[in-house]
Amino acid sequence: MKKIVLLLGLMACSLPALAKGDAQAGEAKAMTCVACHGMSGKASAPLYPNIGGQSEAYLEHSLQAYKKGERSGGQAEIMKAYVSGLSDEDISNLAAYYASMKP
């Protein structure tokens, strides 16, 4: 039983290490996002989603889907244009940056 508790404790401590992106690097890339999603990840208009505090995995998946053209409708074409020049690392970093914000 002690081993299980110890293992669970170690796993809980490692959760932040599971995050893939670098939030500081993401902040540097986020300047193009600010016009629609705001400085704090809160949208400037109801048309745009609030992304601050969202799940890092969700944000990364969404950005990848826009880049690959797997999302359509709404502002998908605009998002595709914004993310088309981002590397996978840039996308991970942006996801980490917005996930680190308070919702």
Short mmCIF file of N, CA, C and O in Angstrom, two decimals:
data_model
loop_
_atom_site.label_atom_id
_atom_site.label_comp_id
_atom_site.label_asym_id
_atom_site.label_seq_id
_atom_site.Cartn_x
_atom_site.Cartn_y
_atom_site.Cartn_z
N MET A 1 0.82 -1.19 0.00
CA MET A 1 0.00 0.00 0.00
C MET A 1 0.87 1.26 0.00
O MET A 1 0.57 2.22 -0.67
N LYS A 2 1.97 1.23 0.77
CA LYS A 2 2.86 2.38 0.82
C LYS A 2 3.47 2.66 -0.54
O LYS A 2 3.66 3.81 -0.93
N LYS A 3 3.78 1.58 -1.27
CA LYS A 3 4.38 1.75 -2.60
C LYS A 3 3.39 2.41 -3.56
O LYS A 3 3.78 3.25 -4.37
N ILE A 4 2.14 2.04 -3.45
CA ILE A 4 1.12 2.62 -4.31
C ILE A 4 0.96 4.11 -4.01
O ILE A 4 0.91 4.94 -4.93
N VAL A 5 0.91 4.47 -2.74
CA VAL A 5 0.78 5.87 -2.35
C VAL A 5 1.99 6.66 -2.84
O VAL A 5 1.87 7.77 -3.36
N LEU A 6 3.18 6.10 -2.68
CA LEU A 6 4.39 6.76 -3.14
C LEU A 6 4.37 6.94 -4.65
O LEU A 6 4.69 8.02 -5.17
N LEU A 7 3.97 5.91 -5.37
CA LEU A 7 3.90 5.98 -6.82
C LEU A 7 2.90 7.05 -7.27
O LEU A 7 3.20 7.85 -8.15
N LEU A 8 1.74 7.09 -6.65
CA LEU A 8 0.74 8.10 -7.01
C LEU A 8 1.24 9.50 -6.70
O LEU A 8 1.00 10.44 -7.47
N GLY A 9 1.94 9.65 -5.59
CA GLY A 9 2.52 10.95 -5.24
C GLY A 9 3.54 11.40 -6.27
O GLY A 9 3.57 12.56 -6.68
N LEU A 10 4.40 10.50 -6.70
CA LEU A 10 5.40 10.83 -7.72
C LEU A 10 4.75 11.18 -9.05
O LEU A 10 5.18 12.09 -9.76
N MET A 11 3.71 10.46 -9.40
CA MET A 11 3.00 10.74 -10.64
C MET A 11 2.35 12.12 -10.60
O MET A 11 2.39 12.86 -11.58
N ALA A 12 1.76 12.46 -9.47
CA ALA A 12 1.12 13.77 -9.33
C ALA A 12 2.15 14.89 -9.46
O ALA A 12 1.88 15.94 -10.06
N CYS A 13 3.33 14.69 -8.93
CA CYS A 13 4.38 15.70 -9.02
C CYS A 13 4.89 15.86 -10.44
O CYS A 13 5.40 16.92 -10.81
N SER A 14 4.77 14.84 -11.25
CA SER A 14 5.30 14.91 -12.60
C SER A 14 4.30 15.47 -13.60
O SER A 14 4.65 15.69 -14.75
N LEU A 15 3.07 15.73 -13.22
CA LEU A 15 2.08 16.22 -14.16
C LEU A 15 2.50 17.48 -14.88
O LEU A 15 2.35 17.58 -16.10
N PRO A 16 3.06 18.49 -14.21
CA PRO A 16 3.49 19.67 -14.95
C PRO A 16 4.56 19.34 -15.99
O PRO A 16 4.64 20.00 -17.02
N ALA A 17 5.35 18.33 -15.75
CA ALA A 17 6.39 17.96 -16.71
C ALA A 17 5.81 17.33 -17.96
O ALA A 17 6.47 17.25 -18.99
N LEU A 18 4.57 16.88 -17.90
CA LEU A 18 3.94 16.27 -19.06
C LEU A 18 3.54 17.30 -20.11
O LEU A 18 3.31 16.95 -21.25
N ALA A 19 3.43 18.55 -19.70
CA ALA A 19 3.11 19.60 -20.65
C ALA A 19 4.23 19.69 -21.68
O ALA A 19 5.40 19.69 -21.33
N LYS A 20 3.86 19.77 -22.95
CA LYS A 20 4.86 19.71 -24.00
C LYS A 20 5.43 21.07 -24.37
O LYS A 20 6.57 21.16 -24.74
N GLY A 21 4.62 22.10 -24.30
CA GLY A 21 5.05 23.39 -24.81
C GLY A 21 5.76 24.26 -23.80
O GLY A 21 5.73 24.01 -22.60
N ASP A 22 6.38 25.29 -24.31
CA ASP A 22 7.09 26.28 -23.51
C ASP A 22 6.25 27.57 -23.53
O ASP A 22 6.18 28.25 -24.56
N ALA A 23 5.64 27.89 -22.40
CA ALA A 23 4.73 29.02 -22.32
C ALA A 23 5.44 30.34 -22.62
O ALA A 23 4.86 31.22 -23.27
N GLN A 24 6.67 30.49 -22.19
CA GLN A 24 7.41 31.74 -22.46
C GLN A 24 7.64 31.92 -23.96
O GLN A 24 7.48 33.01 -24.49
N ALA A 25 8.01 30.86 -24.63
CA ALA A 25 8.20 30.94 -26.08
C ALA A 25 6.87 31.19 -26.77
O ALA A 25 6.81 31.92 -27.76
N GLY A 26 5.79 30.63 -26.23
CA GLY A 26 4.46 30.85 -26.78
C GLY A 26 4.02 32.29 -26.66
O GLY A 26 3.36 32.84 -27.55
N GLU A 27 4.40 32.92 -25.56
CA GLU A 27 4.04 34.33 -25.36
C GLU A 27 4.63 35.20 -26.47
O GLU A 27 3.98 36.11 -26.98
N ALA A 28 5.85 34.90 -26.86
CA ALA A 28 6.50 35.66 -27.93
C ALA A 28 5.77 35.49 -29.26
O ALA A 28 5.73 36.41 -30.08
N LYS A 29 5.19 34.32 -29.49
CA LYS A 29 4.47 34.04 -30.74
C LYS A 29 3.03 34.55 -30.71
O LYS A 29 2.37 34.61 -31.75
N ALA A 30 2.51 34.88 -29.55
CA ALA A 30 1.09 35.20 -29.39
C ALA A 30 0.69 36.58 -29.87
O ALA A 30 -0.50 36.90 -29.89
N MET A 31 1.62 37.40 -30.28
CA MET A 31 1.28 38.76 -30.69
C MET A 31 0.26 38.81 -31.82
O MET A 31 -0.56 39.71 -31.88
N THR A 32 0.30 37.84 -32.72
CA THR A 32 -0.68 37.84 -33.81
C THR A 32 -2.06 37.37 -33.35
O THR A 32 -3.04 37.61 -34.03
N CYS A 33 -2.13 36.74 -32.19
CA CYS A 33 -3.39 36.23 -31.66
C CYS A 33 -4.18 37.30 -30.89
O CYS A 33 -5.39 37.18 -30.71
N VAL A 34 -3.45 38.30 -30.43
CA VAL A 34 -4.01 39.31 -29.52
C VAL A 34 -5.18 40.08 -30.13
O VAL A 34 -6.14 40.40 -29.43
N ALA A 35 -5.12 40.36 -31.41
CA ALA A 35 -6.17 41.16 -32.04
C ALA A 35 -7.56 40.56 -31.84
O ALA A 35 -8.52 41.28 -31.60
N CYS A 36 -7.65 39.25 -31.89
CA CYS A 36 -8.96 38.58 -31.75
C CYS A 36 -9.16 37.99 -30.36
O CYS A 36 -10.27 38.04 -29.81
N HIS A 37 -8.10 37.40 -29.80
CA HIS A 37 -8.23 36.66 -28.55
C HIS A 37 -7.78 37.46 -27.33
O HIS A 37 -7.84 36.94 -26.21
N GLY A 38 -7.33 38.68 -27.51
CA GLY A 38 -6.95 39.54 -26.41
C GLY A 38 -5.64 39.14 -25.74
O GLY A 38 -5.14 38.04 -25.91
N MET A 39 -5.10 40.07 -24.95
CA MET A 39 -3.83 39.84 -24.24
C MET A 39 -3.95 38.72 -23.21
O MET A 39 -3.00 38.02 -22.94
N SER A 40 -5.11 38.56 -22.62
CA SER A 40 -5.29 37.57 -21.56
C SER A 40 -6.05 36.33 -22.04
O SER A 40 -6.50 35.54 -21.23
N GLY A 41 -6.21 36.20 -23.35
CA GLY A 41 -6.93 35.05 -23.87
C GLY A 41 -8.43 35.22 -23.85
O GLY A 41 -9.17 34.30 -24.17
N LYS A 42 -8.88 36.42 -23.48
CA LYS A 42 -10.31 36.74 -23.49
C LYS A 42 -10.60 37.51 -24.78
O LYS A 42 -9.99 38.53 -25.06
N ALA A 43 -11.55 37.00 -25.54
CA ALA A 43 -11.84 37.53 -26.86
C ALA A 43 -12.23 39.00 -26.84
O ALA A 43 -12.87 39.47 -25.90
N SER A 44 -11.85 39.70 -27.90
CA SER A 44 -12.17 41.11 -28.04
C SER A 44 -13.60 41.32 -28.55
O SER A 44 -14.13 42.42 -28.45
N ALA A 45 -14.21 40.29 -29.11
CA ALA A 45 -15.59 40.35 -29.62
C ALA A 45 -16.23 38.98 -29.45
O ALA A 45 -15.53 37.96 -29.45
N PRO A 46 -17.56 38.95 -29.33
CA PRO A 46 -18.25 37.66 -29.12
C PRO A 46 -18.04 36.65 -30.25
O PRO A 46 -18.21 35.46 -30.06
N LEU A 47 -17.64 37.12 -31.40
CA LEU A 47 -17.39 36.25 -32.55
C LEU A 47 -16.22 35.29 -32.30
O LEU A 47 -16.18 34.19 -32.85
N TYR A 48 -15.28 35.71 -31.45
CA TYR A 48 -14.07 34.93 -31.21
C TYR A 48 -14.14 34.21 -29.87
O TYR A 48 -14.67 34.73 -28.91
N PRO A 49 -13.56 33.01 -29.79
CA PRO A 49 -13.60 32.27 -28.52
C PRO A 49 -12.56 32.77 -27.51
O PRO A 49 -11.50 33.27 -27.89
N ASN A 50 -12.90 32.61 -26.24
CA ASN A 50 -11.94 32.84 -25.16
C ASN A 50 -11.06 31.60 -25.11
O ASN A 50 -11.57 30.49 -25.03
N ILE A 51 -9.76 31.79 -25.16
CA ILE A 51 -8.86 30.63 -25.17
C ILE A 51 -7.97 30.57 -23.94
O ILE A 51 -7.32 29.56 -23.71
N GLY A 52 -7.92 31.62 -23.15
CA GLY A 52 -7.12 31.62 -21.93
C GLY A 52 -7.64 30.59 -20.95
O GLY A 52 -8.83 30.54 -20.66
N GLY A 53 -6.75 29.74 -20.46
CA GLY A 53 -7.12 28.73 -19.47
C GLY A 53 -7.70 27.45 -20.06
O GLY A 53 -8.03 26.53 -19.32
N GLN A 54 -7.78 27.37 -21.38
CA GLN A 54 -8.26 26.13 -22.00
C GLN A 54 -7.19 25.04 -21.83
O GLN A 54 -6.02 25.32 -21.59
N SER A 55 -7.58 23.82 -22.01
CA SER A 55 -6.67 22.69 -21.94
C SER A 55 -5.57 22.81 -23.00
O SER A 55 -5.85 23.12 -24.17
N GLU A 56 -4.34 22.58 -22.60
CA GLU A 56 -3.22 22.65 -23.53
C GLU A 56 -3.40 21.66 -24.69
O GLU A 56 -3.18 22.00 -25.85
N ALA A 57 -3.82 20.46 -24.36
CA ALA A 57 -4.01 19.43 -25.40
C ALA A 57 -5.10 19.85 -26.38
O ALA A 57 -4.96 19.68 -27.60
N TYR A 58 -6.18 20.43 -25.86
CA TYR A 58 -7.28 20.88 -26.72
C TYR A 58 -6.81 22.00 -27.65
O TYR A 58 -7.09 21.98 -28.85
N LEU A 59 -6.10 22.98 -27.09
CA LEU A 59 -5.62 24.09 -27.90
C LEU A 59 -4.66 23.61 -28.99
O LEU A 59 -4.76 24.04 -30.14
N GLU A 60 -3.75 22.73 -28.61
CA GLU A 60 -2.80 22.22 -29.60
C GLU A 60 -3.52 21.44 -30.70
O GLU A 60 -3.24 21.62 -31.89
N HIS A 61 -4.45 20.61 -30.31
CA HIS A 61 -5.22 19.84 -31.29
C HIS A 61 -5.99 20.78 -32.23
O HIS A 61 -6.01 20.57 -33.45
N SER A 62 -6.60 21.81 -31.67
CA SER A 62 -7.37 22.76 -32.48
C SER A 62 -6.49 23.49 -33.48
O SER A 62 -6.85 23.62 -34.66
N LEU A 63 -5.34 23.97 -33.01
CA LEU A 63 -4.44 24.69 -33.92
C LEU A 63 -3.93 23.77 -35.03
O LEU A 63 -3.84 24.18 -36.19
N GLN A 64 -3.63 22.53 -34.68
CA GLN A 64 -3.18 21.57 -35.70
C GLN A 64 -4.30 21.31 -36.71
O GLN A 64 -4.05 21.19 -37.91
N ALA A 65 -5.54 21.21 -36.22
CA ALA A 65 -6.68 20.97 -37.11
C ALA A 65 -6.88 22.14 -38.07
O ALA A 65 -7.16 21.94 -39.26
N TYR A 66 -6.72 23.36 -37.58
CA TYR A 66 -6.80 24.52 -38.48
C TYR A 66 -5.70 24.47 -39.52
O TYR A 66 -5.93 24.69 -40.71
N LYS A 67 -4.49 24.17 -39.08
CA LYS A 67 -3.34 24.13 -39.99
C LYS A 67 -3.54 23.08 -41.09
O LYS A 67 -3.19 23.32 -42.25
N LYS A 68 -4.11 21.94 -40.74
CA LYS A 68 -4.32 20.85 -41.71
C LYS A 68 -5.59 21.03 -42.54
O LYS A 68 -5.87 20.21 -43.42
N GLY A 69 -6.37 22.07 -42.23
CA GLY A 69 -7.62 22.29 -42.96
C GLY A 69 -8.74 21.37 -42.54
O GLY A 69 -9.71 21.18 -43.27
N GLU A 70 -8.65 20.80 -41.34
CA GLU A 70 -9.66 19.87 -40.85
C GLU A 70 -10.85 20.58 -40.19
O GLU A 70 -11.82 19.93 -39.85
N ARG A 71 -10.74 21.88 -40.01
CA ARG A 71 -11.85 22.66 -39.46
C ARG A 71 -12.36 23.60 -40.53
O ARG A 71 -11.59 24.16 -41.31
N SER A 72 -13.68 23.76 -40.54
CA SER A 72 -14.29 24.65 -41.53
C SER A 72 -15.38 25.47 -40.85
O SER A 72 -15.77 25.20 -39.73
N GLY A 73 -15.86 26.45 -41.58
CA GLY A 73 -16.90 27.30 -41.04
C GLY A 73 -16.34 28.37 -40.13
O GLY A 73 -15.16 28.36 -39.76
N GLY A 74 -17.19 29.32 -39.78
CA GLY A 74 -16.79 30.38 -38.87
C GLY A 74 -15.54 31.09 -39.37
O GLY A 74 -15.46 31.50 -40.53
N GLN A 75 -14.57 31.19 -38.52
CA GLN A 75 -13.33 31.88 -38.83
C GLN A 75 -12.20 30.92 -39.23
O GLN A 75 -11.02 31.26 -39.14
N ALA A 76 -12.57 29.72 -39.67
CA ALA A 76 -11.57 28.69 -39.96
C ALA A 76 -10.55 29.13 -41.01
O ALA A 76 -9.36 28.86 -40.87
N GLU A 77 -10.98 29.80 -42.05
CA GLU A 77 -10.04 30.22 -43.09
C GLU A 77 -9.07 31.27 -42.56
O GLU A 77 -7.89 31.26 -42.93
N ILE A 78 -9.54 32.14 -41.71
CA ILE A 78 -8.65 33.14 -41.11
C ILE A 78 -7.65 32.45 -40.19
O ILE A 78 -6.45 32.73 -40.24
N MET A 79 -8.12 31.52 -39.38
CA MET A 79 -7.22 30.78 -38.50
C MET A 79 -6.20 29.98 -39.29
O MET A 79 -5.03 29.93 -38.93
N LYS A 80 -6.65 29.37 -40.37
CA LYS A 80 -5.73 28.59 -41.20
C LYS A 80 -4.60 29.48 -41.72
O LYS A 80 -3.44 29.08 -41.73
N ALA A 81 -4.95 30.69 -42.13
CA ALA A 81 -3.92 31.61 -42.62
C ALA A 81 -2.94 31.98 -41.51
O ALA A 81 -1.73 32.05 -41.74
N TYR A 82 -3.44 32.18 -40.30
CA TYR A 82 -2.56 32.54 -39.18
C TYR A 82 -1.64 31.40 -38.78
O TYR A 82 -0.48 31.63 -38.45
N VAL A 83 -2.13 30.18 -38.78
CA VAL A 83 -1.33 29.06 -38.28
C VAL A 83 -0.51 28.36 -39.37
O VAL A 83 0.35 27.56 -39.05
N SER A 84 -0.75 28.69 -40.61
CA SER A 84 -0.06 27.99 -41.70
C SER A 84 1.46 28.12 -41.60
O SER A 84 2.18 27.20 -42.00
N GLY A 85 1.96 29.21 -41.08
CA GLY A 85 3.40 29.40 -40.98
C GLY A 85 4.01 28.96 -39.66
O GLY A 85 5.20 29.14 -39.44
N LEU A 86 3.19 28.39 -38.77
CA LEU A 86 3.68 27.96 -37.47
C LEU A 86 4.23 26.53 -37.53
O LEU A 86 3.64 25.67 -38.19
N SER A 87 5.32 26.31 -36.85
CA SER A 87 5.86 24.95 -36.74
C SER A 87 5.07 24.20 -35.66
O SER A 87 4.30 24.80 -34.90
N ASP A 88 5.27 22.90 -35.58
CA ASP A 88 4.63 22.11 -34.53
C ASP A 88 5.07 22.61 -33.15
O ASP A 88 4.28 22.65 -32.22
N GLU A 89 6.33 23.01 -33.04
CA GLU A 89 6.84 23.53 -31.77
C GLU A 89 6.17 24.85 -31.43
O GLU A 89 5.79 25.08 -30.28
N ASP A 90 5.99 25.73 -32.42
CA ASP A 90 5.29 26.99 -32.18
C ASP A 90 3.88 26.73 -31.66
O ASP A 90 3.41 27.39 -30.73
N ILE A 91 3.21 25.78 -32.27
CA ILE A 91 1.84 25.45 -31.87
C ILE A 91 1.82 24.92 -30.44
O ILE A 91 0.97 25.32 -29.64
N SER A 92 2.74 24.05 -30.11
CA SER A 92 2.83 23.53 -28.73
C SER A 92 3.08 24.66 -27.74
O SER A 92 2.48 24.69 -26.66
N ASN A 93 3.95 25.58 -28.11
CA ASN A 93 4.27 26.69 -27.23
C ASN A 93 3.09 27.63 -27.04
O ASN A 93 2.82 28.10 -25.93
N LEU A 94 2.37 27.91 -28.12
CA LEU A 94 1.18 28.75 -28.00
C LEU A 94 0.13 28.09 -27.12
O LEU A 94 -0.51 28.74 -26.29
N ALA A 95 -0.05 26.80 -27.31
CA ALA A 95 -1.02 26.06 -26.50
C ALA A 95 -0.64 26.12 -25.02
O ALA A 95 -1.49 26.34 -24.15
N ALA A 96 0.64 25.97 -24.73
CA ALA A 96 1.11 26.04 -23.35
C ALA A 96 0.89 27.44 -22.77
O ALA A 96 0.48 27.59 -21.61
N TYR A 97 1.15 28.46 -23.57
CA TYR A 97 0.99 29.84 -23.11
C TYR A 97 -0.46 30.12 -22.76
O TYR A 97 -0.76 30.60 -21.66
N TYR A 98 -1.38 29.83 -23.65
CA TYR A 98 -2.78 30.13 -23.37
C TYR A 98 -3.36 29.22 -22.28
O TYR A 98 -4.21 29.64 -21.49
N ALA A 99 -2.88 27.99 -22.20
CA ALA A 99 -3.33 27.09 -21.13
C ALA A 99 -2.86 27.56 -19.76
O ALA A 99 -3.53 27.30 -18.76
N SER A 100 -1.76 28.28 -19.71
CA SER A 100 -1.22 28.76 -18.43
C SER A 100 -1.99 29.94 -17.86
O SER A 100 -1.80 30.31 -16.70
N MET A 101 -2.89 30.52 -18.65
CA MET A 101 -3.64 31.69 -18.21
C MET A 101 -4.82 31.30 -17.33
O MET A 101 -5.32 30.18 -17.41
N LYS A 102 -5.25 32.27 -16.57
CA LYS A 102 -6.45 32.06 -15.76
C LYS A 102 -7.69 32.21 -16.66
O LYS A 102 -7.77 33.18 -17.42
N PRO A 103 -8.61 31.26 -16.60
CA PRO A 103 -9.80 31.36 -17.47
C PRO A 103 -10.68 32.57 -17.13
O PRO A 103 -10.65 33.09 -16.08
#
